[in-house]
Amino acid sequence: MELSNMSTFHPDYFFLIGIPRLEESHLLLSIPFSIMYVTSLLGNCILILVIGTNKTLQQPMYIFLMLLAGCDILLSSTTVPKTLSIFWFNSHTISFNGCLVQTFSIHFNFVMESAILVIMAYDRFHAICRPLTYTTTLTTSFIRKVIAVALCRNLCIITPFVFLLYRLPYEGSNVIEHTYCEHMSMARLATANILVNVVYGLIIASCSTGVDLILIIISYVIIIRAVLRLRSSEARLKAFNTCVSHVCVIILFYTPAFFSFIAHRVGHKYVPLQVHILVANLYVLFPPMMNPIIYGVRTREIRQRVVSMLHREFTRYQ
């Protein structure tokens, strides 16, 4: 194997094997993968277009939803095109630097989406528990500041992943048993001690995504307590109904992500590799596909705008 840097022993490229033990099914698997990806792109682009072009939807909840849709597009587009190129064209190679960029993009978009879900939980908390101060607290200035803080946090915690991987020597195999590059799949190929990478990955998972999930749970415990104090059953139902979409998105986002995280670190001996890789692909495909569907179906304002937009486009070509 040729080496591009003799001092640090970086390979010219990595070989992405795809889904181990399912190589013969790659072409068949490409059908649901491509359908989910196209559905995700279409749904999230429509969501961004509808919210961005309607002044009546320029409210905090919808702005956060538009940001979530943008993150969904970036998260799936970071991995799926390369995965499909493996399935369709046997394009297995990716440059060393390209692998680092993909690793950074995946982890950055993941923690950014996690941060947005926390912000959305805070939005629901204020809307239900403190409705009188909602408009004065969640101002445009506040939204800009909280998004800027989230971006800075994510840059600070994800950038070290790149340097931790870059410092490692790769003198052995350059074959990654995955459809895309990510931190631990790259680190395991190094011919040096990767304890720092493992510990840092655990710390970041605990202090970012783990803390985000705890904050979301705390927000919803307070919300549930506040809703149960309402005397009217109709008011309780209405309040709970405003949170259902967000809760569904949270479950869809965190469940496969934590399964993949645990399988990579402690469960790789017990979870079949092909199952792990399929779930890892699922968490960059399924939530981005389902999020616009969930919000489109359950949010009346968005549903009405989408129907109106589609009707207008349809009549234009009559």
Tab-separated table of C-alpha atoms in Angstrom:
chain	number	residue	atom	x	y	z
A	1	MET	CA	0.000	0.000	0.000
A	2	GLU	CA	1.323	3.421	-0.961
A	3	LEU	CA	1.734	5.957	1.768
A	4	SER	CA	1.256	9.657	1.173
A	5	ASN	CA	3.117	10.780	4.265
A	6	MET	CA	6.036	8.679	5.480
A	7	SER	CA	6.323	10.488	8.811
A	8	THR	CA	2.758	9.863	9.917
A	9	PHE	CA	1.985	6.851	7.704
A	10	HIS	CA	-1.274	8.092	6.240
A	11	PRO	CA	-2.643	5.938	3.409
A	12	ASP	CA	-3.537	7.538	0.097
A	13	TYR	CA	-7.038	6.158	0.440
A	14	PHE	CA	-9.342	3.929	2.472
A	15	PHE	CA	-11.405	1.105	1.021
A	16	LEU	CA	-15.055	1.188	2.171
A	17	ILE	CA	-16.285	-2.374	2.003
A	18	GLY	CA	-19.998	-1.476	2.181
A	19	ILE	CA	-22.182	-3.719	4.323
A	20	PRO	CA	-20.106	-6.760	5.353
A	21	ARG	CA	-21.524	-10.183	4.500
A	22	LEU	CA	-24.270	-8.546	2.426
A	23	GLU	CA	-22.121	-7.605	-0.568
A	24	GLU	CA	-24.273	-9.664	-2.918
A	25	SER	CA	-27.365	-7.752	-1.774
A	26	HIS	CA	-25.894	-4.269	-2.319
A	27	LEU	CA	-27.884	-3.636	-5.486
A	28	LEU	CA	-31.106	-4.768	-3.815
A	29	LEU	CA	-30.393	-2.640	-0.726
A	30	SER	CA	-29.800	0.389	-2.933
A	31	ILE	CA	-33.535	0.490	-3.781
A	32	PRO	CA	-34.852	1.330	-0.256
A	33	PHE	CA	-31.766	3.459	0.414
A	34	SER	CA	-32.325	5.610	-2.677
A	35	ILE	CA	-36.100	5.859	-2.064
A	36	MET	CA	-35.533	7.028	1.508
A	37	TYR	CA	-32.846	9.504	0.423
A	38	VAL	CA	-34.957	11.055	-2.352
A	39	THR	CA	-37.976	11.213	-0.023
A	40	SER	CA	-35.798	12.894	2.624
A	41	LEU	CA	-34.449	15.498	0.181
A	42	LEU	CA	-37.877	16.219	-1.268
A	43	GLY	CA	-39.668	16.409	2.091
A	44	ASN	CA	-37.077	18.603	3.803
A	45	CYS	CA	-36.704	20.934	0.802
A	46	ILE	CA	-40.490	21.406	0.693
A	47	LEU	CA	-40.483	22.084	4.444
A	48	ILE	CA	-37.750	24.731	4.099
A	49	LEU	CA	-39.493	26.300	1.083
A	50	VAL	CA	-42.898	26.439	2.775
A	51	ILE	CA	-41.587	27.926	6.035
A	52	GLY	CA	-39.108	30.276	4.359
A	53	THR	CA	-41.653	31.781	1.945
A	54	ASN	CA	-44.571	32.250	4.365
A	55	LYS	CA	-44.403	35.209	6.724
A	56	THR	CA	-47.110	33.701	8.941
A	57	LEU	CA	-44.742	30.814	9.706
A	58	GLN	CA	-41.838	33.028	10.788
A	59	GLN	CA	-42.274	31.944	14.396
A	60	PRO	CA	-39.654	30.300	16.649
A	61	MET	CA	-41.116	26.784	16.396
A	62	TYR	CA	-41.125	26.849	12.584
A	63	ILE	CA	-37.698	28.480	12.342
A	64	PHE	CA	-36.253	25.673	14.491
A	65	LEU	CA	-38.077	23.155	12.306
A	66	MET	CA	-36.519	24.723	9.202
A	67	LEU	CA	-33.063	24.436	10.810
A	68	LEU	CA	-33.769	20.792	11.640
A	69	ALA	CA	-34.719	20.161	8.013
A	70	GLY	CA	-31.449	21.758	6.858
A	71	CYS	CA	-29.470	19.523	9.235
A	72	ASP	CA	-31.356	16.462	7.986
A	73	ILE	CA	-30.373	17.249	4.385
A	74	LEU	CA	-26.715	17.732	5.338
A	75	LEU	CA	-26.592	14.609	7.536
A	76	SER	CA	-27.977	12.261	4.895
A	77	SER	CA	-26.113	13.935	2.005
A	78	THR	CA	-22.796	13.468	3.806
A	79	THR	CA	-23.075	9.674	3.618
A	80	VAL	CA	-25.772	8.400	1.266
A	81	PRO	CA	-24.271	9.486	-2.117
A	82	LYS	CA	-21.044	7.613	-1.313
A	83	THR	CA	-22.999	4.601	-0.050
A	84	LEU	CA	-25.031	4.467	-3.264
A	85	SER	CA	-21.870	4.820	-5.360
A	86	ILE	CA	-20.541	1.718	-3.580
A	87	PHE	CA	-23.781	-0.179	-4.237
A	88	TRP	CA	-24.180	0.914	-7.869
A	89	PHE	CA	-20.669	1.464	-9.237
A	90	ASN	CA	-18.395	-0.457	-6.834
A	91	SER	CA	-16.736	2.889	-6.031
A	92	HIS	CA	-15.212	1.745	-2.744
A	93	THR	CA	-12.233	4.090	-2.374
A	94	ILE	CA	-12.170	7.410	-0.526
A	95	SER	CA	-9.105	9.587	0.037
A	96	PHE	CA	-7.619	9.930	3.512
A	97	ASN	CA	-8.539	13.632	3.698
A	98	GLY	CA	-11.967	12.882	2.239
A	99	CYS	CA	-12.478	10.344	5.004
A	100	LEU	CA	-11.564	12.952	7.642
A	101	VAL	CA	-13.962	15.474	6.098
A	102	GLN	CA	-16.776	12.924	6.043
A	103	THR	CA	-16.086	11.976	9.667
A	104	PHE	CA	-16.177	15.608	10.754
A	105	SER	CA	-19.366	16.320	8.779
A	106	ILE	CA	-21.245	13.304	10.160
A	107	HIS	CA	-20.426	14.001	13.794
A	108	PHE	CA	-20.901	17.774	13.459
A	109	ASN	CA	-24.339	17.450	11.834
A	110	PHE	CA	-25.368	14.823	14.366
A	111	VAL	CA	-24.540	16.966	17.431
A	112	MET	CA	-26.037	20.021	15.683
A	113	GLU	CA	-29.304	18.171	15.170
A	114	SER	CA	-29.182	17.065	18.805
A	115	ALA	CA	-28.727	20.705	19.868
A	116	ILE	CA	-31.682	21.801	17.733
A	117	LEU	CA	-33.885	19.166	19.387
A	118	VAL	CA	-32.902	20.620	22.780
A	119	ILE	CA	-33.786	24.130	21.577
A	120	MET	CA	-37.126	22.832	20.296
A	121	ALA	CA	-37.794	21.256	23.703
A	122	TYR	CA	-37.062	24.644	25.308
A	123	ASP	CA	-39.482	26.215	22.825
A	124	ARG	CA	-42.240	23.786	23.855
A	125	PHE	CA	-41.434	24.383	27.532
A	126	HIS	CA	-41.934	28.147	27.138
A	127	ALA	CA	-45.006	27.785	24.923
A	128	ILE	CA	-46.799	25.552	27.458
A	129	CYS	CA	-45.371	26.520	30.857
A	130	ARG	CA	-44.694	30.238	30.285
A	131	PRO	CA	-46.977	31.330	27.431
A	132	LEU	CA	-47.158	34.970	28.585
A	133	THR	CA	-43.391	35.460	28.154
A	134	TYR	CA	-43.038	33.317	25.031
A	135	THR	CA	-42.850	36.119	22.469
A	136	THR	CA	-40.632	38.315	24.634
A	137	THR	CA	-38.167	35.507	25.422
A	138	LEU	CA	-37.866	33.687	22.105
A	139	THR	CA	-37.038	36.740	20.032
A	140	THR	CA	-35.124	36.791	16.756
A	141	SER	CA	-32.066	37.998	18.661
A	142	PHE	CA	-32.351	35.110	21.146
A	143	ILE	CA	-32.707	32.563	18.328
A	144	ARG	CA	-29.572	33.900	16.594
A	145	LYS	CA	-27.582	33.789	19.808
A	146	VAL	CA	-28.630	30.271	20.773
A	147	ILE	CA	-27.862	28.945	17.266
A	148	ALA	CA	-24.460	30.693	17.352
A	149	VAL	CA	-23.710	29.083	20.728
A	150	ALA	CA	-24.718	25.659	19.380
A	151	LEU	CA	-22.454	26.086	16.337
A	152	CYS	CA	-19.497	27.160	18.489
A	153	ARG	CA	-20.039	24.270	20.907
A	154	ASN	CA	-20.163	21.750	18.084
A	155	LEU	CA	-17.060	23.114	16.365
A	156	CYS	CA	-15.126	23.011	19.635
A	157	ILE	CA	-16.041	19.416	20.477
A	158	ILE	CA	-15.963	17.850	16.995
A	159	THR	CA	-12.811	19.463	15.534
A	160	PRO	CA	-10.511	17.521	17.939
A	161	PHE	CA	-11.780	14.276	16.350
A	162	VAL	CA	-9.995	15.252	13.132
A	163	PHE	CA	-6.684	15.934	14.895
A	164	LEU	CA	-6.946	12.779	17.010
A	165	LEU	CA	-7.365	10.715	13.843
A	166	TYR	CA	-4.726	12.609	11.877
A	167	ARG	CA	-2.022	11.981	14.496
A	168	LEU	CA	-2.417	8.195	14.262
A	169	PRO	CA	-0.234	6.003	12.033
A	170	TYR	CA	-2.020	3.672	9.599
A	171	GLU	CA	0.589	1.096	8.621
A	172	GLY	CA	-1.711	-1.907	8.420
A	173	SER	CA	-5.008	-2.444	6.645
A	174	ASN	CA	-6.820	0.426	4.945
A	175	VAL	CA	-10.113	-1.484	4.651
A	176	ILE	CA	-13.061	0.031	6.571
A	177	GLU	CA	-15.949	-2.368	7.182
A	178	HIS	CA	-18.580	0.290	6.716
A	179	THR	CA	-20.381	2.292	4.044
A	180	TYR	CA	-18.881	5.584	5.260
A	181	CYS	CA	-16.056	6.945	7.415
A	182	GLU	CA	-16.616	7.756	11.057
A	183	HIS	CA	-14.414	8.217	14.089
A	184	MET	CA	-14.151	4.729	15.573
A	185	SER	CA	-14.091	2.876	12.239
A	186	MET	CA	-11.029	4.941	11.266
A	187	ALA	CA	-9.363	4.784	14.687
A	188	ARG	CA	-9.541	0.966	14.795
A	189	LEU	CA	-7.316	0.755	11.699
A	190	ALA	CA	-4.482	2.641	13.406
A	191	THR	CA	-1.359	0.774	14.438
A	192	ALA	CA	-1.065	2.713	17.696
A	193	ASN	CA	-2.841	2.993	21.016
A	194	ILE	CA	-6.279	4.569	20.464
A	195	LEU	CA	-7.237	4.912	24.142
A	196	VAL	CA	-7.331	8.716	23.816
A	197	ASN	CA	-9.758	8.426	20.883
A	198	VAL	CA	-11.993	6.003	22.778
A	199	VAL	CA	-12.025	8.110	25.958
A	200	TYR	CA	-12.611	11.369	24.078
A	201	GLY	CA	-15.458	9.774	22.101
A	202	LEU	CA	-17.102	8.598	25.332
A	203	ILE	CA	-16.650	12.016	26.972
A	204	ILE	CA	-18.148	13.853	23.996
A	205	ALA	CA	-21.063	11.430	23.735
A	206	SER	CA	-21.762	11.901	27.456
A	207	CYS	CA	-21.214	15.660	27.648
A	208	SER	CA	-22.974	16.626	24.416
A	209	THR	CA	-25.583	14.155	23.206
A	210	GLY	CA	-26.070	12.635	26.660
A	211	VAL	CA	-26.540	16.043	28.306
A	212	ASP	CA	-28.828	17.117	25.438
A	213	LEU	CA	-31.066	14.106	26.033
A	214	ILE	CA	-31.132	14.762	29.798
A	215	LEU	CA	-32.157	18.402	29.174
A	216	ILE	CA	-34.926	17.237	26.842
A	217	ILE	CA	-36.205	14.757	29.454
A	218	ILE	CA	-36.152	17.429	32.178
A	219	SER	CA	-38.061	19.817	29.893
A	220	TYR	CA	-40.746	17.235	29.239
A	221	VAL	CA	-41.058	16.243	32.902
A	222	ILE	CA	-41.797	19.900	33.689
A	223	ILE	CA	-44.155	20.153	30.684
A	224	ILE	CA	-46.092	17.021	31.716
A	225	ARG	CA	-46.445	18.293	35.278
A	226	ALA	CA	-47.734	21.645	34.016
A	227	VAL	CA	-50.182	20.034	31.590
A	228	LEU	CA	-51.593	17.666	34.214
A	229	ARG	CA	-52.416	20.698	36.393
A	230	LEU	CA	-54.748	22.052	33.703
A	231	ARG	CA	-58.398	21.647	34.697
A	232	SER	CA	-59.791	21.249	31.201
A	233	SER	CA	-59.252	17.871	29.535
A	234	GLU	CA	-59.514	19.625	26.170
A	235	ALA	CA	-56.695	22.001	27.143
A	236	ARG	CA	-54.558	19.068	28.327
A	237	LEU	CA	-55.129	17.212	25.056
A	238	LYS	CA	-54.287	20.305	23.012
A	239	ALA	CA	-51.078	20.888	24.999
A	240	PHE	CA	-49.954	17.277	24.649
A	241	ASN	CA	-50.805	17.338	20.956
A	242	THR	CA	-48.349	20.185	20.332
A	243	CYS	CA	-45.530	17.996	21.693
A	244	VAL	CA	-46.285	14.678	19.981
A	245	SER	CA	-44.416	15.497	16.764
A	246	HIS	CA	-41.310	16.596	18.654
A	247	VAL	CA	-41.345	13.484	20.861
A	248	CYS	CA	-41.649	11.211	17.795
A	249	VAL	CA	-38.680	12.956	16.162
A	250	ILE	CA	-36.611	12.588	19.358
A	251	ILE	CA	-37.307	8.842	19.547
A	252	LEU	CA	-36.481	8.369	15.858
A	253	PHE	CA	-33.252	10.338	16.185
A	254	TYR	CA	-31.739	9.012	19.413
A	255	THR	CA	-32.738	5.320	19.350
A	256	PRO	CA	-30.673	4.131	16.327
A	257	ALA	CA	-27.865	6.579	17.188
A	258	PHE	CA	-27.372	5.193	20.692
A	259	PHE	CA	-27.669	1.620	19.431
A	260	SER	CA	-24.891	2.321	16.931
A	261	PHE	CA	-22.762	4.055	19.579
A	262	ILE	CA	-23.088	1.196	22.082
A	263	ALA	CA	-22.524	-1.488	19.424
A	264	HIS	CA	-19.327	0.251	18.298
A	265	ARG	CA	-17.824	0.382	21.778
A	266	VAL	CA	-19.142	-2.473	23.895
A	267	GLY	CA	-21.508	-4.514	21.756
A	268	HIS	CA	-19.455	-5.272	18.653
A	269	LYS	CA	-18.803	-8.792	20.004
A	270	TYR	CA	-22.516	-9.486	20.422
A	271	VAL	CA	-24.160	-7.505	17.595
A	272	PRO	CA	-23.583	-8.938	14.072
A	273	LEU	CA	-21.513	-6.501	12.054
A	274	GLN	CA	-24.023	-6.304	9.204
A	275	VAL	CA	-26.796	-5.394	11.679
A	276	HIS	CA	-24.636	-2.673	13.187
A	277	ILE	CA	-23.810	-1.184	9.773
A	278	LEU	CA	-27.448	-1.321	8.649
A	279	VAL	CA	-28.569	0.516	11.806
A	280	ALA	CA	-25.752	3.056	11.362
A	281	ASN	CA	-27.096	3.765	7.881
A	282	LEU	CA	-30.619	3.853	9.217
A	283	TYR	CA	-29.900	6.703	11.601
A	284	VAL	CA	-28.674	8.952	8.765
A	285	LEU	CA	-31.587	7.980	6.508
A	286	PHE	CA	-34.764	7.184	8.436
A	287	PRO	CA	-35.071	10.221	10.761
A	288	PRO	CA	-34.350	12.739	7.920
A	289	MET	CA	-37.026	10.994	5.846
A	290	MET	CA	-39.633	10.813	8.620
A	291	ASN	CA	-39.200	14.259	10.217
A	292	PRO	CA	-40.903	16.273	7.433
A	293	ILE	CA	-43.604	13.613	7.137
A	294	ILE	CA	-44.338	13.737	10.873
A	295	TYR	CA	-44.461	17.535	11.022
A	296	GLY	CA	-46.258	17.800	7.685
A	297	VAL	CA	-49.028	15.438	8.750
A	298	ARG	CA	-49.420	16.636	12.340
A	299	THR	CA	-48.929	20.407	11.949
A	300	ARG	CA	-52.052	21.966	10.440
A	301	GLU	CA	-50.387	25.212	9.335
A	302	ILE	CA	-47.639	23.389	7.432
A	303	ARG	CA	-50.079	20.871	5.963
A	304	GLN	CA	-52.332	23.649	4.665
A	305	ARG	CA	-49.399	25.566	3.135
A	306	VAL	CA	-48.057	22.439	1.421
A	307	VAL	CA	-51.484	21.554	-0.015
A	308	SER	CA	-51.958	25.154	-1.153
A	309	MET	CA	-48.518	25.244	-2.794
A	310	LEU	CA	-49.039	21.917	-4.579
A	311	HIS	CA	-52.504	22.992	-5.750
A	312	ARG	CA	-51.109	26.271	-7.085
A	313	GLU	CA	-48.339	24.466	-8.981
A	314	PHE	CA	-50.793	21.909	-10.325
A	315	THR	CA	-53.269	24.520	-11.636
A	316	ARG	CA	-50.420	26.470	-13.254
A	317	TYR	CA	-49.789	23.587	-15.655
A	318	GLN	CA	-53.459	22.955	-16.443
